[in-house]
Short mmCIF file of C-alpha atoms in Angstrom, two decimals:
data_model
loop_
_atom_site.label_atom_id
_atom_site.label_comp_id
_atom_site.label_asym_id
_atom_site.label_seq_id
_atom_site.Cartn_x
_atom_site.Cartn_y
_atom_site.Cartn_z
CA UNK A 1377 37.40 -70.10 68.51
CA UNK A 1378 39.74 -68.99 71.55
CA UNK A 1379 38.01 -66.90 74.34
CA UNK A 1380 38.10 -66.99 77.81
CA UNK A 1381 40.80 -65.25 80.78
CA UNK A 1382 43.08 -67.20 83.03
CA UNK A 1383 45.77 -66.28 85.32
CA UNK A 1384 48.58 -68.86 84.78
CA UNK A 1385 52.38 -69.05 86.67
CA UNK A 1386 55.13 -69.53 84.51
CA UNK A 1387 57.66 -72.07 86.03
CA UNK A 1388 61.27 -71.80 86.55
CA UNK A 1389 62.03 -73.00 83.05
CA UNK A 1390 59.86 -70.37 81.28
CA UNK A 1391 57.11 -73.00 80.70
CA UNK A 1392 53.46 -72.43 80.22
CA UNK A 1393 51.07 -74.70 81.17
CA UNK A 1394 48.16 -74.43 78.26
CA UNK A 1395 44.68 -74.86 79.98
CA UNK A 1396 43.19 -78.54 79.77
CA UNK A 1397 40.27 -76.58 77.95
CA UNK A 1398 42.37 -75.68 75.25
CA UNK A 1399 44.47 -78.68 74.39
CA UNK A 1400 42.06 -80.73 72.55
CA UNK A 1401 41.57 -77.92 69.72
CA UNK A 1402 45.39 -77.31 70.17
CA UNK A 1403 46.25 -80.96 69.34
CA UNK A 1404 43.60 -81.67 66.67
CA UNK A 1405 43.94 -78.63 64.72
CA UNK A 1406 47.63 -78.27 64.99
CA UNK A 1407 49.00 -80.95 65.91
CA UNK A 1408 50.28 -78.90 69.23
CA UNK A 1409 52.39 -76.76 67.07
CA UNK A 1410 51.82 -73.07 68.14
CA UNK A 1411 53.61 -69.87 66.98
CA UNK A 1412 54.39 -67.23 69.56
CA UNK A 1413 55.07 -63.64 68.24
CA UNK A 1414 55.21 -59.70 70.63
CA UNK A 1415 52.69 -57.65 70.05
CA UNK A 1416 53.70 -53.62 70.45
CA UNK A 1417 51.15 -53.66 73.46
CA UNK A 1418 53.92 -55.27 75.37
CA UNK A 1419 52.36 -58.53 74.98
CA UNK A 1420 52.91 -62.15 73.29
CA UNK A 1421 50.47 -63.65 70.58
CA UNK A 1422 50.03 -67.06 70.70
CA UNK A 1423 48.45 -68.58 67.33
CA UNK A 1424 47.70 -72.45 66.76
CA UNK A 1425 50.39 -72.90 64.07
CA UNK A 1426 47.75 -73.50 61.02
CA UNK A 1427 46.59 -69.21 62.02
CA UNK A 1428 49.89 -68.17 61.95
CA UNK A 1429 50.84 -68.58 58.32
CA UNK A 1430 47.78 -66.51 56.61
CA UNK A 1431 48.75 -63.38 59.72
CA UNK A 1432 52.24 -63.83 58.36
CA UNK A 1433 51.42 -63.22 54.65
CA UNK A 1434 49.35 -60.13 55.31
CA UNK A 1435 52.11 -58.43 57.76
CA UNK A 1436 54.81 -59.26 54.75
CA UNK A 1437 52.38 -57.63 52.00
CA UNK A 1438 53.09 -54.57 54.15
CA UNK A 1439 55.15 -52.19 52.38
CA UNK A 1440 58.73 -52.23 53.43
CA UNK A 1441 58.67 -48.58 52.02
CA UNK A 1442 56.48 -47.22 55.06
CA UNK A 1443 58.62 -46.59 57.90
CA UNK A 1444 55.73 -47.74 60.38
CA UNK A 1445 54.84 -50.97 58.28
CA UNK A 1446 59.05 -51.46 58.11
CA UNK A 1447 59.12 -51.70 61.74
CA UNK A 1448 56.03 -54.16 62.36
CA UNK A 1449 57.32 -56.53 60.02
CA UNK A 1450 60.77 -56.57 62.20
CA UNK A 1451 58.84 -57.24 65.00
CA UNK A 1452 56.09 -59.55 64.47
CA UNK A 1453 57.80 -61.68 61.84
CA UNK A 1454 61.46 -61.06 63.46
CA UNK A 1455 60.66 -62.36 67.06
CA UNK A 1456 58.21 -65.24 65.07
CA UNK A 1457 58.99 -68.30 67.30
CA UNK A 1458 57.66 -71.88 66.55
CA UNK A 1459 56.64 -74.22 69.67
CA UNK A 1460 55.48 -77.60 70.58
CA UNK A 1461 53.24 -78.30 73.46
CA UNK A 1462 54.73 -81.23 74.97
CA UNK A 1463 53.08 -83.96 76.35
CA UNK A 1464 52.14 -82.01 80.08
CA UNK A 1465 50.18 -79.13 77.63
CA UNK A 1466 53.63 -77.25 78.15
CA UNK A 1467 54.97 -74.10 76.03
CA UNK A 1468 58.50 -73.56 76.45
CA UNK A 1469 58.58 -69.73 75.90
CA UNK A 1470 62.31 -68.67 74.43
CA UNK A 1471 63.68 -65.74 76.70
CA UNK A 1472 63.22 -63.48 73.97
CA UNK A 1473 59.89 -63.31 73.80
CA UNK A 1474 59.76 -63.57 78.03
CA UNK A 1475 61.97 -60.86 78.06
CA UNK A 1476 60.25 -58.51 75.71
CA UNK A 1477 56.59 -59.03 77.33
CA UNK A 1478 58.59 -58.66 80.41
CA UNK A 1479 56.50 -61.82 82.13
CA UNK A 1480 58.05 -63.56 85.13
CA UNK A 1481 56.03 -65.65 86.73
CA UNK A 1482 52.53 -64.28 86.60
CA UNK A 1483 50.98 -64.39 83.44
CA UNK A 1484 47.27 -63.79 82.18
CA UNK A 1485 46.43 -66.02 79.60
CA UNK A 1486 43.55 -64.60 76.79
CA UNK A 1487 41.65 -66.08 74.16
CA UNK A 1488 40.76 -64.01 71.59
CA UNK A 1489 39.05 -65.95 68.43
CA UNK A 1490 42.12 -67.06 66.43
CA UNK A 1491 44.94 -66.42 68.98
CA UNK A 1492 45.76 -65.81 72.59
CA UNK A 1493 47.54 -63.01 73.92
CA UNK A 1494 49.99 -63.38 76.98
CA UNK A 1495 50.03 -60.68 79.44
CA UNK A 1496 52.31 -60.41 82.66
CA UNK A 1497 49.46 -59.89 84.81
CA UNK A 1498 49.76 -57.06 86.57
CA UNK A 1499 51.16 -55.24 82.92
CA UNK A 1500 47.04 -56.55 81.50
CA UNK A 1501 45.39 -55.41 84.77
CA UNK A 1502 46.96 -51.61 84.71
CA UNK A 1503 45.84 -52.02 80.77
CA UNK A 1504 42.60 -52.69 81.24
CA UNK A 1505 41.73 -50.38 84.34
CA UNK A 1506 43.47 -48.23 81.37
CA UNK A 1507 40.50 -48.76 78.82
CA UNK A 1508 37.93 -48.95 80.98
CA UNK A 1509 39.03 -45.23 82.37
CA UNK A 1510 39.05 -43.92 78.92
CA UNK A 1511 35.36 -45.06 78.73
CA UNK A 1512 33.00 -44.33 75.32
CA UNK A 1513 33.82 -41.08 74.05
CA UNK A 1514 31.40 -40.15 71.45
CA UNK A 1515 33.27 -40.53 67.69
CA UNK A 1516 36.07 -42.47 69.15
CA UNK A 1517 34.49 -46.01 67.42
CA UNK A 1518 34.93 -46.27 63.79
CA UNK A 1519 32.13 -47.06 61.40
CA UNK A 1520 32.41 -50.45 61.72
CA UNK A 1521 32.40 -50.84 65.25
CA UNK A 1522 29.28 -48.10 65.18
CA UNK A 1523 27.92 -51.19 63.63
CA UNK A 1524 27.98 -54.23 66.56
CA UNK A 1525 25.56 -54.81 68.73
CA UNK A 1526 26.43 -56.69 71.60
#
């Protein structure tokens, strides 16, 4: 399980130093082998390569008949990007995927359960002073959120 927040600089090369936390569970349950993918928050998922295939399937069992599904498809499994962590704990992020996330140098690194997401970090902090703002508005959680307790 990934969880945890941590602000991160990306070097000159586009690299991304994994936290040491991380990179024993990175290298024995993937072998290092990650696949990084935008999200339409304006953000990069990371998954530990073994995660990635069974989130592939479902977004292809999508119908390409629904314009909405159509589009996902193009962009999760279209910017799909395999990487190695090299021997430092190192991503090398392709400019593609830099450039659509539109990170630079710093980055907010998030662990949530099967995946990370990559912020730039000012981009996450406007995003969550966002959600926070919009607060609990009674009827806005569906009936399975109604459901956890925290």
């Amino acid at each position: 399980m990934l969880s945890g927040h941590t602000s991160i600089n990306l070097d000159a090369k586009g690299r991304l130093a994994i936290p040491t936390r991380y990179r024993p569970y990175l290298e024995e349950s993937a072998g290092g082998k990650l696949c990084a993918t935008v999200h339409p928050d304006v953000c990069l998922m990371i998954y530990p390569l073994h995660e990635w295939g069974p989130v592939q399937r479902k977004v292809m069992k999508l119908s390409n008949m629904n314009k909405k599904a159509r589009d996902l498809q193009r962009l999760i499994i279209g910017y799909a990007a395999e990487l190695d962590m090299d021997g430092n704990g190192r991503l090398l992020l392709p400019p593609s995927l830099r450039e659509f996330a539109k990170l630079d140098k710093r980055v907010v690194l998030i662990g949530v359960g099967n995946k990370f997401e990559l912020w730039d970090e000012q981009r996450w902090t406007d995003r969550q002073n966002e959600w926070l703002a919009e607060g609990d508005s009674e009827g806005s959680l569906t009936e399975e959120l109604e459901q956890l307790s925290l």
